[in-house]
Amino acid sequence: MPSINTTQLLQMALAAHGHGQLADAEKMYRQVIAADARQADALHLLGVLLHQTRRSHDGIASIQQAIALNGKAPMYWANLAIIFHATGQVAETAEALRNVCLLDYKNIDVRLSLAALLPLSFALHALHYVTEDPAELYQEHRRWAELIESRVTQCAVERDRNPKRRLRVGYISPDFRQHSVSFFIEPVLAGHNRRAFEVYCYANLPRADEVTRRLRSEADHWRSTHGMSDEEFVALVDRDKIDILIDLAVHTQANRLAAMACKPAPLQGTWLGYASTTGLKAIDFRITDAWIDPPGRNDAYHSEKLVRLPQTQWAYRPPAGVPDVTPLPALNNGFITFGLATNLAKINPASIAMWCNVMRELPGCKLIIKGSGTENTGTRDYFLRQFEQAGIGRERIGWEPEVLLREYFDFFSRIDLIMDTFPFAGGTTSCHALYMGVPVVTLRGETSVSRVGSSLLHNLDLGELVADTPEAFVAISKTLAADVDRLSGLRADLRSRMRRSPIMEESAFINNLESAYRALWEEWCAAG
């Protein structure tokens, strides 16, 4: 019987993996490993596949075996960080990311496609959950960008330099669906001034849902780009003659940054999905506001120009059918219930320590955590041990799984107060909570992502709920939780306060956004 050609079999497995034939790919990966236990690439790719098929702990073990054989492969560490991140293992994520940052990206095999480098891109996203240093974030984003920039050729784009003409604006996202992005992009798609702007959407998603169909109806042109190569995507944008191209995903999954690096539009920017730099010189600007990025604070840590909109970078539109605000639960319960509806990766030892410092002063209070992964016993135990070490028994921590949106808002009817995560603050979840009458206490730090809650609260004239130190966070939370009358008053007023605020003044926001686009376009025309 002829020996197995492991190199050929690994290539076949990788092809099957890329086409979604996961059972076949897994079988072939295991055949390669059985024939040669030192096949680090097969172990690494098997680990990725196991995570994709909800066997994350087995995936971690497989990638760790690959790292034991080759500890200098950045993508091994990057994918390990991604899985740790997805399972809420913050300390382990940080350690894996440190190993990514210590390695030389330029040693990566030049034969790898740009798509194969996406784990390094998503690792940059994960880095925001574990560092408070904007200089470190910028340095790592630039290292990634230099790798991409060395592999692409920028387009020679020509456009009519008439500063007053109707502009073609393109929005790129894998999240034109039931996703946090939809609550902010929908009012913009619907409200753009069609005399001045023609709107294109580039939907990089495999399946449409009800929200997709609604968003599609709001765009002038809809392009389904899932499965397109970056070269095909760049050619499409060029054919559409886009003037301003806006990426809504940046370093999150299924992004198109490699295509953006080719500069298919004369002006390119980012907004919504990522409160940080791309690192790419081909991206001209990032939409933000002065609360998230105070003038002069983080400009040096961006490869883009920071374009600060007046008041807020948000235009929040809650979904239809949101239930009415209910009375304060503490009035019936006799104790305060804190809540978190979040990505578990945002929960870290520093945040747990702050929350526990508050909870120890409020006998009987409880914390309910809702999110994907909470149904996993191992994940819950990982966090519960941290709460117990900080003096809060596991009987005071409740867990609820992720649910459909129509059931999601009922969660807030059981919550009195939200203590925000740090250094990656809540954004969409905080908007939902505030609209449901639940106040949020937040800690703002040095990074842009840590200041998102500050932007929301200041736009609601609730700056007193924004802390600048962990000690202040604890003091504000304890004082508010102990004042049931104030909590009741806030609960009754927050929805109308949201509706009156710049956060939900859609027309004013769209005017500000369009004015920013026009000013950038006029600058580009003048520079020619």
XYZ file of C-alpha atoms in Angstrom:
528
model
C 0.000 0.000 0.000
C 1.549 3.367 -1.002
C 2.381 5.808 1.787
C 0.115 8.820 2.279
C 1.339 12.014 0.619
C 0.680 14.221 3.624
C 1.444 17.467 1.799
C -1.132 16.732 -0.883
C -3.666 15.516 1.653
C -3.209 18.650 3.749
C -3.886 20.804 0.683
C -7.041 18.804 -0.026
C -8.155 19.218 3.582
C -7.527 22.959 3.426
C -9.574 23.227 0.220
C -12.458 21.276 1.763
C -12.232 23.469 4.868
C -12.382 26.605 2.747
C -15.501 25.348 0.947
C -17.297 24.543 4.200
C -16.952 20.766 3.884
C -15.980 20.529 7.525
C -16.558 16.815 8.137
C -14.380 15.883 5.153
C -11.718 18.407 6.160
C -11.608 17.107 9.720
C -11.209 13.527 8.532
C -8.298 14.494 6.268
C -6.592 16.629 8.925
C -6.716 13.659 11.276
C -5.312 11.368 8.567
C -2.376 13.724 8.101
C -1.725 13.836 11.840
C -1.998 10.044 12.140
C 0.607 9.657 9.395
C 2.901 12.318 10.859
C 2.280 13.513 14.419
C 4.667 16.441 13.861
C 2.486 18.077 11.212
C 2.048 21.392 13.039
C -0.020 23.010 10.244
C -2.536 20.158 10.346
C -2.820 20.407 14.131
C -3.316 24.167 13.890
C -5.969 23.949 11.178
C -7.752 21.112 12.964
C -7.904 23.335 16.036
C -9.521 26.114 14.030
C -12.061 23.672 12.612
C -12.893 22.252 16.046
C -13.594 25.772 17.310
C -15.831 26.408 14.299
C -17.812 23.277 15.136
C -18.318 24.285 18.803
C -15.544 22.119 20.232
C -13.439 25.041 21.350
C -11.629 23.354 24.233
C -10.498 20.532 21.924
C -9.475 23.191 19.411
C -7.333 24.926 22.011
C -5.565 21.660 22.816
C -4.878 20.970 19.129
C -3.399 24.422 18.486
C -1.307 24.169 21.640
C 0.160 20.939 20.233
C 1.000 22.826 17.031
C 2.678 25.579 19.032
C 4.724 22.996 20.935
C 6.119 21.947 17.546
C 6.489 25.465 16.115
C 6.176 28.310 18.586
C 7.228 30.975 16.087
C 4.159 30.895 13.844
C 2.188 34.127 14.435
C -1.062 32.698 13.079
C -0.966 29.774 15.497
C -0.865 32.222 18.391
C -3.411 34.515 16.720
C -5.965 31.742 16.291
C -5.309 30.528 19.825
C -6.012 34.069 21.039
C -9.231 34.173 19.012
C -10.515 30.960 20.611
C -9.528 32.066 24.114
C -11.255 35.376 23.359
C -14.430 33.633 22.170
C -14.583 31.519 25.326
C -14.028 34.485 27.645
C -10.576 33.447 28.845
C -9.121 36.925 29.151
C -5.775 36.189 30.808
C -5.071 33.413 28.317
C -6.075 35.694 25.432
C -3.648 38.328 26.643
C -0.802 35.820 26.882
C -1.448 34.506 23.368
C -1.622 38.043 21.990
C 1.670 38.936 23.642
C 3.222 36.027 21.789
C 1.717 37.261 18.507
C 3.221 40.690 19.135
C 6.662 39.264 19.962
C 6.936 37.472 16.624
C 8.108 38.856 13.302
C 5.141 38.987 10.921
C 7.517 39.258 7.971
C 8.579 35.657 8.522
C 5.115 34.541 7.412
C 5.283 32.465 4.252
C 4.894 34.887 1.333
C 2.836 32.285 -0.525
C -0.019 32.709 1.915
C -2.996 34.581 0.531
C -4.169 37.819 2.112
C -7.272 35.998 3.325
C -5.026 33.650 5.296
C -3.770 36.669 7.246
C -7.229 37.485 8.646
C -6.467 35.777 11.992
C -3.794 38.412 12.578
C -6.356 41.110 11.766
C -8.903 39.706 14.216
C -6.162 39.351 16.840
C -5.807 43.132 16.675
C -9.497 43.397 17.506
C -9.024 41.072 20.479
C -6.100 43.171 21.706
C -8.532 45.960 22.630
C -10.031 43.743 25.325
C -6.750 43.374 27.205
C -4.738 46.586 26.861
C -5.291 50.192 27.899
C -2.299 51.532 25.972
C -3.197 53.365 22.718
C 0.476 53.463 21.694
C 0.698 49.664 21.864
C -2.499 49.323 19.830
C -1.194 51.677 17.153
C 2.171 49.934 16.943
C 0.583 46.519 16.418
C -1.919 47.819 13.877
C 0.889 49.399 11.875
C 2.921 46.173 11.925
C -0.047 44.299 10.480
C -0.692 47.065 7.945
C 2.896 47.034 6.713
C 2.532 43.333 5.978
C -0.626 43.955 3.947
C 0.772 47.042 2.237
C 3.802 45.074 1.041
C 1.496 42.662 -0.815
C -0.909 44.951 -2.643
C -0.737 47.491 -5.421
C -2.844 50.605 -5.042
C -5.292 51.509 -7.796
C -4.851 54.544 -10.002
C -8.277 56.031 -9.306
C -9.669 58.923 -11.319
C -12.872 60.774 -10.431
C -14.504 64.021 -11.516
C -13.099 66.606 -9.085
C -16.262 68.708 -8.980
C -16.636 69.631 -5.288
C -20.406 70.192 -5.505
C -21.573 67.210 -7.569
C -23.655 64.281 -6.342
C -21.361 61.774 -4.615
C -21.392 57.998 -4.658
C -20.947 56.670 -1.130
C -20.307 52.978 -0.542
C -20.724 51.143 2.773
C -18.939 47.807 3.291
C -20.050 45.346 5.956
C -20.501 41.652 6.730
C -23.120 42.792 9.250
C -26.045 44.030 7.157
C -28.229 41.660 9.188
C -29.511 41.221 12.729
C -26.379 42.699 14.285
C -25.381 45.669 16.400
C -24.348 47.624 13.294
C -27.902 47.551 11.938
C -29.270 49.740 14.763
C -27.020 52.602 13.607
C -26.665 52.167 9.856
C -30.382 51.789 9.104
C -31.368 55.404 9.848
C -28.430 56.605 7.742
C -29.322 54.451 4.724
C -32.917 55.576 4.982
C -32.180 59.251 5.586
C -29.366 60.122 3.186
C -30.114 63.146 0.998
C -30.516 61.433 -2.364
C -30.066 64.686 -4.268
C -26.518 64.920 -2.915
C -25.602 61.264 -2.340
C -26.110 57.974 -4.158
C -25.833 55.049 -1.720
C -24.177 51.693 -2.430
C -24.011 48.773 0.017
C -21.405 46.007 -0.292
C -22.783 43.106 1.732
C -20.099 40.586 2.590
C -22.446 38.111 4.270
C -23.415 34.555 3.296
C -27.084 34.635 4.284
C -29.746 37.316 4.338
C -32.314 37.753 7.087
C -35.278 40.056 7.649
C -32.997 42.959 8.594
C -30.890 42.397 5.458
C -33.966 42.644 3.277
C -35.038 45.855 5.021
C -31.591 47.444 4.673
C -31.436 46.396 1.035
C -34.641 48.293 0.350
C -33.054 51.467 1.762
C -29.968 51.381 -0.517
C -29.877 52.718 -4.045
C -27.587 49.854 -5.065
C -26.950 46.550 -3.299
C -23.931 44.389 -4.052
C -23.634 40.871 -2.598
C -19.878 40.335 -2.274
C -19.648 37.153 -0.193
C -17.240 34.757 -1.873
C -15.608 37.435 -4.004
C -11.832 37.616 -4.051
C -10.279 40.916 -3.012
C -9.323 41.498 -6.635
C -12.924 41.012 -7.756
C -14.153 43.284 -4.983
C -11.714 46.057 -5.934
C -12.767 45.805 -9.586
C -16.443 46.051 -8.583
C -15.895 49.207 -6.528
C -13.944 50.727 -9.412
C -16.743 49.911 -11.887
C -19.253 51.530 -9.552
C -17.027 54.630 -9.467
C -17.395 55.067 -5.717
C -16.200 58.441 -4.441
C -16.243 57.749 -0.694
C -15.910 54.177 0.600
C -16.771 53.509 4.260
C -15.849 50.273 6.035
C -18.115 49.343 8.963
C -16.245 46.229 10.168
C -12.502 47.031 10.184
C -10.586 44.369 12.159
C -13.619 42.219 12.949
C -14.459 38.989 11.168
C -15.039 38.832 7.402
C -13.508 42.266 6.857
C -12.333 43.669 3.522
C -9.299 45.605 4.704
C -6.972 43.918 2.227
C -9.176 45.271 -0.562
C -9.305 48.704 1.070
C -5.491 48.696 1.109
C -5.650 48.718 -2.718
C -7.402 52.109 -2.497
C -10.280 51.474 -4.960
C -11.919 54.801 -4.017
C -10.307 58.236 -3.752
C -11.559 58.747 -0.194
C -11.807 55.879 2.275
C -12.903 55.855 5.897
C -14.222 53.776 8.766
C -17.191 54.147 11.070
C -19.298 52.230 13.598
C -17.813 48.747 13.940
C -14.399 49.563 15.381
C -13.424 52.509 17.584
C -9.740 52.347 16.724
C -7.241 52.697 13.915
C -6.931 50.346 10.949
C -3.202 50.974 10.708
C -3.545 51.321 6.917
C -2.253 54.387 5.098
C -4.928 53.844 2.434
C -7.664 54.700 4.945
C -8.061 58.474 5.054
C -10.361 59.082 8.028
C -12.329 57.617 10.917
C -15.709 59.023 11.999
C -15.837 59.662 15.748
C -16.815 62.359 18.261
C -15.041 64.491 20.841
C -16.183 62.356 23.785
C -14.667 59.172 22.391
C -11.619 60.933 20.959
C -11.003 64.309 22.632
C -8.994 66.566 20.312
C -5.295 65.804 20.556
C -5.650 62.768 22.808
C -5.363 59.847 20.380
C -4.731 61.507 17.011
C -1.085 60.417 17.019
C -2.184 56.791 17.453
C -4.191 56.693 14.225
C -3.045 56.291 10.655
C -6.322 58.026 9.715
C -7.530 61.572 10.233
C -10.037 61.685 13.088
C -13.218 63.384 11.893
C -15.205 64.398 14.968
C -18.906 64.868 14.399
C -20.713 67.442 16.545
C -22.098 65.904 19.747
C -22.120 62.221 18.820
C -20.985 59.558 16.362
C -24.210 57.622 16.949
C -27.640 57.543 15.352
C -29.455 54.847 17.328
C -32.762 53.424 16.148
C -34.273 50.733 18.404
C -36.064 47.843 16.708
C -39.818 47.790 16.304
C -41.812 46.136 19.052
C -39.552 47.031 21.979
C -41.548 46.500 25.196
C -42.529 49.315 27.517
C -40.274 50.293 30.387
C -41.243 48.398 33.541
C -41.105 49.629 37.153
C -37.796 49.305 38.987
C -37.364 45.598 39.909
C -35.793 46.496 43.281
C -39.118 47.906 44.454
C -40.556 44.370 44.495
C -37.372 42.387 45.045
C -36.040 44.347 47.974
C -32.500 44.173 46.530
C -30.556 45.533 43.576
C -30.060 43.409 40.471
C -27.091 44.344 38.321
C -26.978 43.116 34.741
C -24.608 42.458 31.878
C -25.689 41.569 28.362
C -22.329 41.302 26.694
C -19.665 39.461 24.803
C -18.017 37.343 27.514
C -14.595 38.407 26.250
C -15.288 41.841 27.760
C -15.384 40.339 31.258
C -11.914 40.414 32.769
C -10.355 40.255 36.252
C -10.082 44.042 36.525
C -13.781 44.538 35.777
C -14.776 41.685 38.097
C -12.722 43.257 40.891
C -14.560 46.587 40.475
C -17.975 44.960 40.365
C -17.243 42.870 43.434
C -16.082 45.943 45.357
C -19.548 47.353 44.710
C -21.454 44.150 45.463
C -19.722 43.539 48.811
C -21.224 46.824 50.039
C -24.756 45.887 48.991
C -25.900 42.774 50.864
C -28.325 40.646 48.891
C -27.618 42.255 45.522
C -27.199 39.990 42.510
C -25.609 40.097 39.072
C -27.167 38.467 35.996
C -24.902 37.848 32.988
C -26.496 37.218 29.598
C -24.561 36.199 26.509
C -23.403 33.532 24.121
C -21.394 30.853 25.921
C -23.052 31.210 29.314
C -24.706 27.828 28.822
C -21.254 26.192 28.928
C -20.486 24.838 32.406
C -16.720 25.193 31.941
C -17.082 28.825 30.911
C -19.329 29.628 33.871
C -16.932 27.946 36.319
C -14.019 29.908 34.865
C -15.755 33.178 35.772
C -17.371 32.015 39.007
C -13.982 31.159 40.468
C -12.915 34.751 39.873
C -16.021 36.106 41.614
C -15.471 33.768 44.559
C -11.841 34.831 44.880
C -13.102 38.433 45.105
C -15.553 37.529 47.882
C -18.819 37.119 45.944
C -20.424 33.675 46.185
C -21.632 31.941 43.064
C -25.208 31.959 44.360
C -25.246 35.718 43.700
C -24.339 35.341 40.006
C -27.047 34.367 37.528
C -26.541 33.215 33.954
C -28.828 33.558 30.950
C -28.169 32.350 27.386
C -28.289 34.463 24.280
C -31.854 34.717 22.945
C -33.743 36.083 19.953
C -34.033 39.850 19.790
C -37.740 39.928 20.619
C -36.933 38.155 23.907
C -33.684 40.003 24.520
C -35.281 43.280 25.647
C -37.269 41.471 28.347
C -33.940 40.953 30.118
C -33.843 44.620 31.094
C -37.186 44.345 32.892
C -35.296 42.357 35.559
C -32.294 44.691 35.813
C -31.894 47.809 37.987
C -28.424 48.986 36.990
C -25.630 48.167 34.512
C -21.973 48.296 35.574
C -20.023 48.688 32.327
C -17.078 46.582 31.163
C -13.514 47.941 30.934
C -11.334 48.559 28.935
C -13.795 47.581 26.169
C -16.957 49.475 27.051
C -20.451 48.565 25.914
C -21.922 50.370 22.917
C -25.052 48.852 21.402
C -25.933 46.981 24.591
C -25.668 50.241 26.537
C -28.022 51.952 24.058
C -30.509 49.119 24.514
C -30.242 49.297 28.314
C -30.661 53.064 28.439
C -33.673 52.908 26.106
C -35.195 50.343 28.487
C -34.713 52.713 31.438
C -31.635 51.020 32.901
C -28.799 53.442 33.774
C -25.175 52.563 33.026
C -22.086 53.448 35.055
C -18.922 53.488 32.951
C -15.169 53.917 33.420
C -13.383 55.869 30.693
C -9.730 55.194 30.051
C -7.076 56.151 27.532
C -8.258 54.106 24.539
C -11.115 55.051 22.248
C -13.066 51.851 22.952
C -13.005 52.580 26.679
C -14.698 55.947 26.124
C -17.758 54.810 24.152
C -19.960 54.766 27.259
C -18.766 58.262 28.107
C -20.032 59.506 24.748
C -23.479 58.006 25.292
C -23.874 59.276 28.844
C -22.642 62.799 28.131
C -25.095 63.053 25.260
C -27.823 62.194 27.772
C -26.555 64.834 30.230
C -25.567 62.027 32.605
C -21.865 62.774 32.837
C -22.022 62.141 36.587
C -22.232 58.414 35.789
C -18.819 58.511 34.055
C -15.825 57.600 36.225
C -12.165 58.369 35.587
C -10.727 55.881 38.082
C -11.747 52.430 39.354
C -12.293 53.957 42.794
C -14.669 56.548 41.347
C -16.482 53.812 39.411
C -17.086 51.886 42.642
C -18.224 55.018 44.508
C -20.649 56.108 41.760
C -22.104 52.595 41.427
C -22.581 52.141 45.183
C -24.171 55.561 45.620
C -26.597 55.081 42.750
C -27.495 51.499 43.736
C -28.249 52.656 47.285
C -30.612 55.399 46.083
C -33.751 53.553 44.987
C -35.708 56.782 44.523
C -33.152 58.121 42.063
C -33.020 54.809 40.225
C -36.812 54.861 39.907
C -36.736 58.415 38.590
C -34.056 57.600 36.038
C -35.951 54.509 34.919
C -39.088 56.526 34.285
C -37.228 59.261 32.389
C -34.483 57.530 30.396
C -36.518 56.540 27.349
C -37.836 60.036 26.765
C -34.373 61.403 27.535
C -32.933 59.106 24.849
C -35.553 60.243 22.334
C -34.749 63.909 23.018
C -30.993 63.404 22.861
C -28.580 63.769 19.916
C -28.260 59.956 19.985
C -31.716 59.611 18.415
C -31.943 62.885 16.466
C -31.559 61.120 13.132
C -31.950 64.118 10.814
C -29.383 66.213 12.691
C -26.941 63.325 12.791
C -27.268 62.592 9.069
C -26.777 66.276 8.249
C -23.585 66.270 10.316
C -22.339 63.082 8.667
C -23.073 64.346 5.172
C -21.411 67.677 5.952
C -18.301 65.773 7.019
C -18.333 63.760 3.782
C -18.735 66.919 1.707
C -15.909 68.731 3.520
C -13.574 65.762 2.996
C -14.545 65.620 -0.676
C -13.913 69.338 -1.150
C -10.468 68.945 0.440
C -9.696 66.082 -1.949
C -10.833 68.097 -4.950
C -8.739 71.088 -3.888
C -5.674 68.875 -3.396
C -5.816 67.714 -7.031
